[in-house]
């Protein structure tokens, strides 16, 4: 049975712009200075939620012992509970969760109880973005036509979700057409620091780091803004919604040091493909990757989010960028309230969680450190089959020709030499006849989950397409 928090003495007051807040001061622990910033989020969650029932005092001590157990490669495995601050869902995997909550209300009603008492305990957001299909393209009204079909095809599901948005407390449902879930999470939903007035006896707000689990593997994109988060299964997500803790192994943390600057023609996509190839060679499955070093300051939040988005491709649990001044500026750029940003900054400073990447004295201890000079990154593509198989553009032609004849696999098609120059002809709807051969481009689109919140690469793709058409590229 839950008892009093043994760390209640760590709760302190913080006054910002005349308003009084409370927070658990994890900087009181001597071990904090050497803990990776991602582990500090796990520590704060354990301290704040410690009740010696779901979260035990020994769990907090276990996280504090990270340096002795995980800063060097050992066989010691320590299981800890983690209670994320919120849950994010998308409609493909989130609808079953809403159905389950509706079923629980029906069950409570049949037993004579009040069904309105059944609500998520943990704040939950559901973004409807996975139902759209591209039936129309290359016309000015394509977006509207596709959205009309989306509503027509998913009328029953959308009607149910609209009911859920009104019926449940602590659940926000973002309607179709608002954007990809990760973009909405980054630009709108992420709090970075929560201000919770439901857990304080005197009515003052409790401050604590934002953290999230989601039912999409690329939930890790939010790591680019300094929010610890990763993808989980539907059952785990529902458990968190009901106030349960996630059980996890205290992870090793790989420190990825970035130095230098990217060359002008190199994009964040080139960088993330380089990082992905590097980390897959090292092996980071089940580990946290935390980025540090002066080179991080050269990356925008959009660039960092691109790197964090591909975390599932390089196999880590998170690809985390600690919060710095760039992150605070991004909150202002995306229209977060100035008074809230000031509270966030004050809290992070008070708890030693605000990072200055140029200050090496703030560097924590890591299990292993890898270094990359951003100036060595070159323009790249990936493929031919997997997004994490990076190929330098300068080697693209040679690599593709080798893939044609390689044995069947991720880098091979096993095409006989006699068929390498084979062409096929077909008639298209425009009345013309076209020929296809190995290497022909048959589909192209400017769209990406990875780059959806990165305006520089989206604009770059558009300008590239425009220039190609000006130089004579024709699309059938």
Tab-separated table of C-alpha atoms in Angstrom, residues 5-359:
chain	number	residue	atom	x	y	z
A	5	UNK	CA	7.182	10.025	0.148
A	6	UNK	CA	10.482	9.523	2.027
A	7	UNK	CA	12.045	12.299	-0.072
A	8	UNK	CA	9.475	14.918	0.864
A	9	UNK	CA	12.237	16.896	2.565
A	10	UNK	CA	13.734	17.589	-0.880
A	11	UNK	CA	10.683	19.603	-1.925
A	12	UNK	CA	11.526	23.287	-2.237
A	13	UNK	CA	9.850	26.492	-3.326
A	14	UNK	CA	10.669	28.469	-6.451
A	15	UNK	CA	9.207	31.911	-7.092
A	16	UNK	CA	9.052	33.147	-10.687
A	17	UNK	CA	7.380	36.437	-11.620
A	18	UNK	CA	5.637	36.533	-8.251
A	19	UNK	CA	4.153	33.030	-8.530
A	20	UNK	CA	5.225	30.320	-6.109
A	21	UNK	CA	5.994	26.806	-7.366
A	22	UNK	CA	7.237	23.638	-5.691
A	23	UNK	CA	9.730	21.099	-6.994
A	24	UNK	CA	11.877	18.195	-5.839
A	25	UNK	CA	15.458	19.417	-5.705
A	26	UNK	CA	17.483	16.526	-7.135
A	27	UNK	CA	20.565	18.772	-7.126
A	28	UNK	CA	20.734	17.975	-3.401
A	29	UNK	CA	22.228	14.601	-4.337
A	30	UNK	CA	26.022	14.694	-4.613
A	31	UNK	CA	25.910	12.057	-7.353
A	32	UNK	CA	23.869	14.289	-9.689
A	33	UNK	CA	26.813	16.147	-11.252
A	34	UNK	CA	28.167	12.950	-12.818
A	35	UNK	CA	24.822	11.506	-13.949
A	36	UNK	CA	23.927	11.799	-17.660
A	37	UNK	CA	21.130	14.323	-18.188
A	38	UNK	CA	18.752	11.624	-19.451
A	39	UNK	CA	19.292	9.618	-16.257
A	40	UNK	CA	18.528	12.743	-14.209
A	41	UNK	CA	15.003	12.678	-15.661
A	42	UNK	CA	14.572	9.065	-14.510
A	43	UNK	CA	15.923	10.060	-11.099
A	44	UNK	CA	13.528	12.988	-10.657
A	45	UNK	CA	10.567	10.815	-11.617
A	46	UNK	CA	11.561	8.183	-9.059
A	47	UNK	CA	12.104	10.770	-6.308
A	48	UNK	CA	8.799	12.558	-6.949
A	49	UNK	CA	6.743	9.361	-7.227
A	50	UNK	CA	8.431	7.397	-4.438
A	51	UNK	CA	5.699	5.852	-2.275
A	52	UNK	CA	7.424	2.581	-1.291
A	53	UNK	CA	4.709	0.747	-3.222
A	54	UNK	CA	5.104	1.328	-6.960
A	55	UNK	CA	8.390	3.197	-6.562
A	56	UNK	CA	10.635	2.138	-3.692
A	57	UNK	CA	13.317	4.114	-1.897
A	58	UNK	CA	15.846	1.519	-3.046
A	59	UNK	CA	14.880	2.304	-6.660
A	60	UNK	CA	16.013	5.887	-6.137
A	61	UNK	CA	19.257	4.670	-4.587
A	62	UNK	CA	19.722	2.334	-7.531
A	63	UNK	CA	19.476	5.179	-10.044
A	64	UNK	CA	21.892	7.243	-7.954
A	65	UNK	CA	24.355	4.342	-8.194
A	66	UNK	CA	24.384	4.595	-11.998
A	67	UNK	CA	28.050	5.604	-12.115
A	68	UNK	CA	29.202	2.525	-10.227
A	69	UNK	CA	27.000	0.097	-12.164
A	70	UNK	CA	26.646	1.516	-15.679
A	71	UNK	CA	29.513	3.944	-16.312
A	72	UNK	CA	31.637	0.879	-16.953
A	73	UNK	CA	30.530	-2.227	-18.823
A	74	UNK	CA	29.358	-4.709	-16.189
A	75	UNK	CA	26.938	-7.612	-16.016
A	76	UNK	CA	24.946	-5.855	-13.282
A	77	UNK	CA	21.313	-5.420	-14.318
A	78	UNK	CA	19.137	-3.185	-12.182
A	79	UNK	CA	15.399	-3.035	-12.797
A	80	UNK	CA	13.769	0.312	-12.017
A	81	UNK	CA	10.239	1.756	-12.310
A	82	UNK	CA	9.601	4.824	-14.438
A	83	UNK	CA	6.422	6.912	-14.425
A	84	UNK	CA	6.303	9.097	-17.560
A	85	UNK	CA	4.654	12.497	-17.326
A	86	UNK	CA	2.304	11.812	-20.243
A	87	UNK	CA	1.278	9.437	-23.040
A	88	UNK	CA	0.969	10.208	-26.746
A	89	UNK	CA	-1.075	8.067	-29.130
A	90	UNK	CA	-1.889	8.055	-32.818
A	91	UNK	CA	-5.167	6.850	-34.271
A	92	UNK	CA	-3.820	3.585	-35.673
A	93	UNK	CA	-2.791	2.284	-32.245
A	94	UNK	CA	-4.674	4.700	-29.991
A	95	UNK	CA	-8.231	3.755	-30.938
A	96	UNK	CA	-8.031	0.429	-29.034
A	97	UNK	CA	-7.035	2.373	-25.902
A	98	UNK	CA	-10.079	4.634	-26.175
A	99	UNK	CA	-12.249	1.557	-26.821
A	100	UNK	CA	-10.892	-0.070	-23.653
A	101	UNK	CA	-11.667	3.024	-21.578
A	102	UNK	CA	-15.187	3.084	-23.035
A	103	UNK	CA	-15.581	-0.617	-22.172
A	104	UNK	CA	-14.454	0.079	-18.598
A	105	UNK	CA	-17.123	2.770	-18.326
A	106	UNK	CA	-19.745	0.273	-19.507
A	107	UNK	CA	-18.561	-2.238	-16.900
A	108	UNK	CA	-18.696	0.334	-14.092
A	109	UNK	CA	-22.200	1.374	-15.161
A	110	UNK	CA	-23.407	-2.249	-15.096
A	111	UNK	CA	-22.024	-2.586	-11.569
A	112	UNK	CA	-23.978	0.465	-10.454
A	113	UNK	CA	-21.045	2.875	-10.310
A	114	UNK	CA	-20.423	6.269	-11.874
A	115	UNK	CA	-18.881	5.705	-15.334
A	116	UNK	CA	-17.698	9.317	-15.535
A	117	UNK	CA	-15.061	8.475	-12.943
A	118	UNK	CA	-13.201	6.359	-15.510
A	119	UNK	CA	-10.582	8.672	-17.042
A	120	UNK	CA	-6.864	8.507	-17.798
A	121	UNK	CA	-4.825	9.302	-14.686
A	122	UNK	CA	-1.791	10.246	-16.750
A	123	UNK	CA	-2.309	13.113	-19.262
A	124	UNK	CA	-2.840	11.564	-22.695
A	125	UNK	CA	-2.862	13.044	-26.191
A	126	UNK	CA	-4.137	11.300	-29.328
A	127	UNK	CA	-3.182	12.731	-32.723
A	128	UNK	CA	-5.221	11.523	-35.713
A	129	UNK	CA	-2.677	11.301	-38.533
A	130	UNK	CA	-2.417	7.689	-39.746
A	131	UNK	CA	-5.695	7.432	-41.672
A	132	UNK	CA	-4.934	9.610	-44.682
A	133	UNK	CA	-4.180	8.032	-48.063
A	134	UNK	CA	-2.849	9.731	-51.185
A	135	UNK	CA	-5.444	9.242	-53.903
A	136	UNK	CA	-4.819	12.630	-55.492
A	137	UNK	CA	-1.491	14.303	-56.209
A	138	UNK	CA	0.110	16.992	-58.388
A	139	UNK	CA	-2.936	19.277	-58.304
A	140	UNK	CA	-3.591	22.374	-56.143
A	141	UNK	CA	-6.696	20.806	-54.577
A	142	UNK	CA	-5.089	17.413	-53.857
A	143	UNK	CA	-4.856	18.054	-50.108
A	144	UNK	CA	-8.538	18.932	-49.761
A	145	UNK	CA	-9.625	15.975	-51.898
A	146	UNK	CA	-7.526	13.514	-49.895
A	147	UNK	CA	-8.867	14.896	-46.617
A	148	UNK	CA	-12.463	14.617	-47.834
A	149	UNK	CA	-11.872	10.962	-48.664
A	150	UNK	CA	-10.192	10.454	-45.290
A	151	UNK	CA	-13.307	11.674	-43.471
A	152	UNK	CA	-15.581	9.596	-45.715
A	153	UNK	CA	-13.630	6.365	-45.222
A	154	UNK	CA	-13.140	6.779	-41.478
A	155	UNK	CA	-16.474	8.314	-40.497
A	156	UNK	CA	-17.287	5.708	-37.843
A	157	UNK	CA	-13.822	5.834	-36.242
A	158	UNK	CA	-13.706	9.629	-36.257
A	159	UNK	CA	-17.208	9.880	-34.777
A	160	UNK	CA	-16.146	7.571	-31.957
A	161	UNK	CA	-12.948	9.550	-31.313
A	162	UNK	CA	-14.883	12.816	-31.302
A	163	UNK	CA	-17.119	11.324	-28.619
A	164	UNK	CA	-14.014	10.289	-26.675
A	165	UNK	CA	-12.607	13.816	-26.850
A	166	UNK	CA	-15.718	15.134	-25.116
A	167	UNK	CA	-16.290	12.211	-22.746
A	168	UNK	CA	-12.884	11.735	-21.110
A	169	UNK	CA	-11.002	14.104	-18.863
A	170	UNK	CA	-7.217	14.311	-19.091
A	171	UNK	CA	-7.332	13.265	-22.755
A	172	UNK	CA	-6.750	15.616	-25.688
A	173	UNK	CA	-7.580	14.450	-29.210
A	174	UNK	CA	-6.020	16.373	-32.109
A	175	UNK	CA	-8.269	16.229	-35.221
A	176	UNK	CA	-7.268	14.998	-38.697
A	177	UNK	CA	-5.301	17.359	-40.913
A	178	UNK	CA	-3.340	18.930	-38.049
A	179	UNK	CA	-0.019	17.297	-38.912
A	180	UNK	CA	2.083	14.229	-38.227
A	181	UNK	CA	1.956	13.129	-34.586
A	182	UNK	CA	5.670	13.773	-33.995
A	183	UNK	CA	5.462	17.257	-35.482
A	184	UNK	CA	2.435	18.131	-33.353
A	185	UNK	CA	4.197	16.718	-30.299
A	186	UNK	CA	7.320	18.789	-30.924
A	187	UNK	CA	5.700	22.058	-31.936
A	188	UNK	CA	2.613	22.079	-29.741
A	189	UNK	CA	2.143	19.349	-27.130
A	190	UNK	CA	5.557	19.117	-25.444
A	191	UNK	CA	5.720	20.977	-22.130
A	192	UNK	CA	9.478	20.427	-21.485
A	193	UNK	CA	8.652	21.135	-17.830
A	194	UNK	CA	5.226	20.277	-16.411
A	195	UNK	CA	3.334	22.681	-14.169
A	196	UNK	CA	0.928	20.451	-12.240
A	197	UNK	CA	-1.540	21.913	-9.725
A	198	UNK	CA	-3.235	18.581	-8.938
A	199	UNK	CA	-0.533	17.140	-6.666
A	200	UNK	CA	0.080	19.977	-4.211
A	201	UNK	CA	-1.774	20.293	-0.912
A	202	UNK	CA	-1.537	24.091	-0.820
A	203	UNK	CA	-2.616	24.637	-4.434
A	204	UNK	CA	0.803	25.688	-5.726
A	205	UNK	CA	1.995	24.025	-8.904
A	206	UNK	CA	4.519	21.196	-8.822
A	207	UNK	CA	7.281	21.486	-11.437
A	208	UNK	CA	8.874	18.396	-12.981
A	209	UNK	CA	10.491	17.369	-16.296
A	210	UNK	CA	8.288	16.433	-19.221
A	211	UNK	CA	8.649	12.808	-20.319
A	212	UNK	CA	6.514	10.673	-22.586
A	213	UNK	CA	5.833	7.209	-23.923
A	214	UNK	CA	4.010	6.778	-27.211
A	215	UNK	CA	2.491	4.059	-29.345
A	216	UNK	CA	4.685	4.969	-32.312
A	217	UNK	CA	8.301	3.840	-32.546
A	218	UNK	CA	9.442	7.300	-33.651
A	219	UNK	CA	8.146	8.948	-30.482
A	220	UNK	CA	11.870	9.468	-29.839
A	221	UNK	CA	11.753	12.533	-32.095
A	222	UNK	CA	10.822	14.557	-29.009
A	223	UNK	CA	14.261	13.757	-27.530
A	224	UNK	CA	15.553	16.546	-29.773
A	225	UNK	CA	13.765	19.095	-27.566
A	226	UNK	CA	15.151	17.619	-24.359
A	227	UNK	CA	12.120	15.473	-23.503
A	228	UNK	CA	12.895	11.863	-22.598
A	229	UNK	CA	10.513	9.575	-24.459
A	230	UNK	CA	10.255	6.410	-26.522
A	231	UNK	CA	7.774	4.074	-28.168
A	232	UNK	CA	5.931	1.336	-26.293
A	233	UNK	CA	3.227	-1.222	-27.019
A	234	UNK	CA	-0.468	-0.538	-26.591
A	235	UNK	CA	-0.758	-2.492	-23.326
A	236	UNK	CA	2.146	-0.573	-21.770
A	237	UNK	CA	0.661	2.734	-22.909
A	238	UNK	CA	-2.714	1.914	-21.356
A	239	UNK	CA	-1.013	0.879	-18.115
A	240	UNK	CA	0.700	4.274	-17.932
A	241	UNK	CA	-2.606	5.991	-18.715
A	242	UNK	CA	-4.017	4.177	-15.680
A	243	UNK	CA	-1.229	5.455	-13.445
A	244	UNK	CA	1.089	2.462	-13.502
A	245	UNK	CA	4.872	2.632	-13.741
A	246	UNK	CA	6.906	1.120	-16.567
A	247	UNK	CA	9.458	-1.456	-15.486
A	248	UNK	CA	12.809	-1.045	-17.246
A	249	UNK	CA	16.473	-1.891	-16.850
A	250	UNK	CA	18.712	0.983	-15.793
A	251	UNK	CA	20.408	1.641	-19.150
A	252	UNK	CA	23.961	2.229	-20.207
A	253	UNK	CA	24.358	5.718	-21.683
A	254	UNK	CA	26.537	6.225	-24.747
A	255	UNK	CA	27.904	9.765	-24.944
A	256	UNK	CA	28.022	10.961	-28.560
A	257	UNK	CA	30.298	14.002	-28.758
A	258	UNK	CA	29.778	16.398	-31.666
A	259	UNK	CA	32.477	18.895	-32.622
A	260	UNK	CA	32.923	21.323	-35.515
A	261	UNK	CA	30.294	22.529	-37.978
A	262	UNK	CA	28.379	21.033	-40.883
A	263	UNK	CA	29.466	22.109	-44.345
A	264	UNK	CA	26.976	24.476	-46.062
A	265	UNK	CA	25.665	21.869	-48.536
A	266	UNK	CA	25.243	19.137	-45.910
A	267	UNK	CA	21.836	18.661	-44.263
A	268	UNK	CA	20.624	17.096	-41.050
A	269	UNK	CA	19.552	14.088	-43.131
A	270	UNK	CA	23.163	13.499	-44.166
A	271	UNK	CA	24.171	13.831	-40.524
A	272	UNK	CA	21.595	11.404	-39.156
A	273	UNK	CA	22.478	8.787	-41.787
A	274	UNK	CA	26.129	9.100	-40.744
A	275	UNK	CA	25.271	8.802	-37.048
A	276	UNK	CA	22.945	5.858	-37.700
A	277	UNK	CA	25.574	3.900	-39.607
A	278	UNK	CA	28.119	4.632	-36.876
A	279	UNK	CA	25.880	3.595	-33.977
A	280	UNK	CA	24.695	0.404	-35.687
A	281	UNK	CA	28.321	-0.663	-36.047
A	282	UNK	CA	28.882	-0.066	-32.318
A	283	UNK	CA	25.613	-1.631	-31.116
A	284	UNK	CA	23.337	0.450	-28.910
A	285	UNK	CA	20.220	-1.725	-28.563
A	286	UNK	CA	18.617	-1.186	-25.159
A	287	UNK	CA	20.915	1.757	-24.403
A	288	UNK	CA	20.444	5.501	-24.142
A	289	UNK	CA	22.439	7.718	-26.513
A	290	UNK	CA	23.068	11.240	-25.228
A	291	UNK	CA	24.565	13.942	-27.441
A	292	UNK	CA	27.009	16.497	-26.087
A	293	UNK	CA	29.944	18.637	-27.148
A	294	UNK	CA	30.281	22.113	-28.716
A	295	UNK	CA	28.957	20.884	-32.060
A	296	UNK	CA	25.472	20.418	-30.599
A	297	UNK	CA	25.114	24.202	-30.274
A	298	UNK	CA	25.495	24.433	-34.064
A	299	UNK	CA	22.382	22.302	-34.610
A	300	UNK	CA	18.867	23.730	-34.614
A	301	UNK	CA	16.110	21.947	-32.705
A	302	UNK	CA	14.740	20.782	-36.071
A	303	UNK	CA	18.121	19.202	-36.860
A	304	UNK	CA	18.296	17.568	-33.436
A	305	UNK	CA	14.753	16.233	-33.820
A	306	UNK	CA	15.742	14.657	-37.143
A	307	UNK	CA	18.590	12.808	-35.409
A	308	UNK	CA	16.345	11.714	-32.532
A	309	UNK	CA	13.600	10.588	-34.911
A	310	UNK	CA	15.807	7.870	-36.412
A	311	UNK	CA	16.588	6.406	-32.999
A	312	UNK	CA	14.725	3.153	-33.854
A	313	UNK	CA	16.924	2.819	-36.950
A	314	UNK	CA	20.135	2.951	-34.925
A	315	UNK	CA	18.576	0.767	-32.237
A	316	UNK	CA	18.832	2.852	-29.064
A	317	UNK	CA	15.986	3.451	-26.628
A	318	UNK	CA	16.483	7.228	-26.788
A	319	UNK	CA	18.696	9.639	-28.726
A	320	UNK	CA	18.676	12.475	-26.225
A	321	UNK	CA	19.703	16.123	-26.503
A	322	UNK	CA	19.724	17.848	-23.086
A	323	UNK	CA	17.847	21.152	-22.850
A	324	UNK	CA	19.900	24.250	-23.648
A	325	UNK	CA	19.232	27.868	-24.564
A	326	UNK	CA	18.441	26.849	-28.162
A	327	UNK	CA	15.610	24.675	-26.856
A	328	UNK	CA	14.201	27.548	-24.801
A	329	UNK	CA	14.382	29.840	-27.846
A	330	UNK	CA	12.549	27.181	-29.875
A	331	UNK	CA	9.705	27.218	-27.359
A	332	UNK	CA	9.360	30.950	-27.931
A	333	UNK	CA	9.509	30.505	-31.715
A	334	UNK	CA	6.660	27.983	-31.562
A	335	UNK	CA	4.491	30.408	-29.599
A	336	UNK	CA	4.802	28.945	-26.116
A	337	UNK	CA	3.858	31.560	-23.516
A	338	UNK	CA	6.809	33.659	-22.354
A	339	UNK	CA	5.882	33.335	-18.681
A	340	UNK	CA	5.929	29.535	-19.000
A	341	UNK	CA	9.316	29.590	-20.740
A	342	UNK	CA	10.696	31.689	-17.877
A	343	UNK	CA	9.395	29.137	-15.367
A	344	UNK	CA	10.976	26.316	-17.385
A	345	UNK	CA	14.344	28.081	-17.434
A	346	UNK	CA	14.248	28.878	-13.710
A	347	UNK	CA	13.374	25.271	-12.813
A	348	UNK	CA	16.101	23.777	-15.016
A	349	UNK	CA	18.709	26.081	-13.514
A	350	UNK	CA	17.563	25.286	-9.970
A	351	UNK	CA	17.910	21.534	-10.564
A	352	UNK	CA	21.110	21.545	-12.672
A	353	UNK	CA	19.306	20.301	-15.788
A	354	UNK	CA	20.004	23.235	-18.148
A	355	UNK	CA	22.925	22.404	-20.450
A	356	UNK	CA	25.623	24.650	-21.882
A	357	UNK	CA	27.268	22.519	-24.557
A	358	UNK	CA	30.294	24.818	-24.725
A	359	UNK	CA	31.076	24.226	-21.047
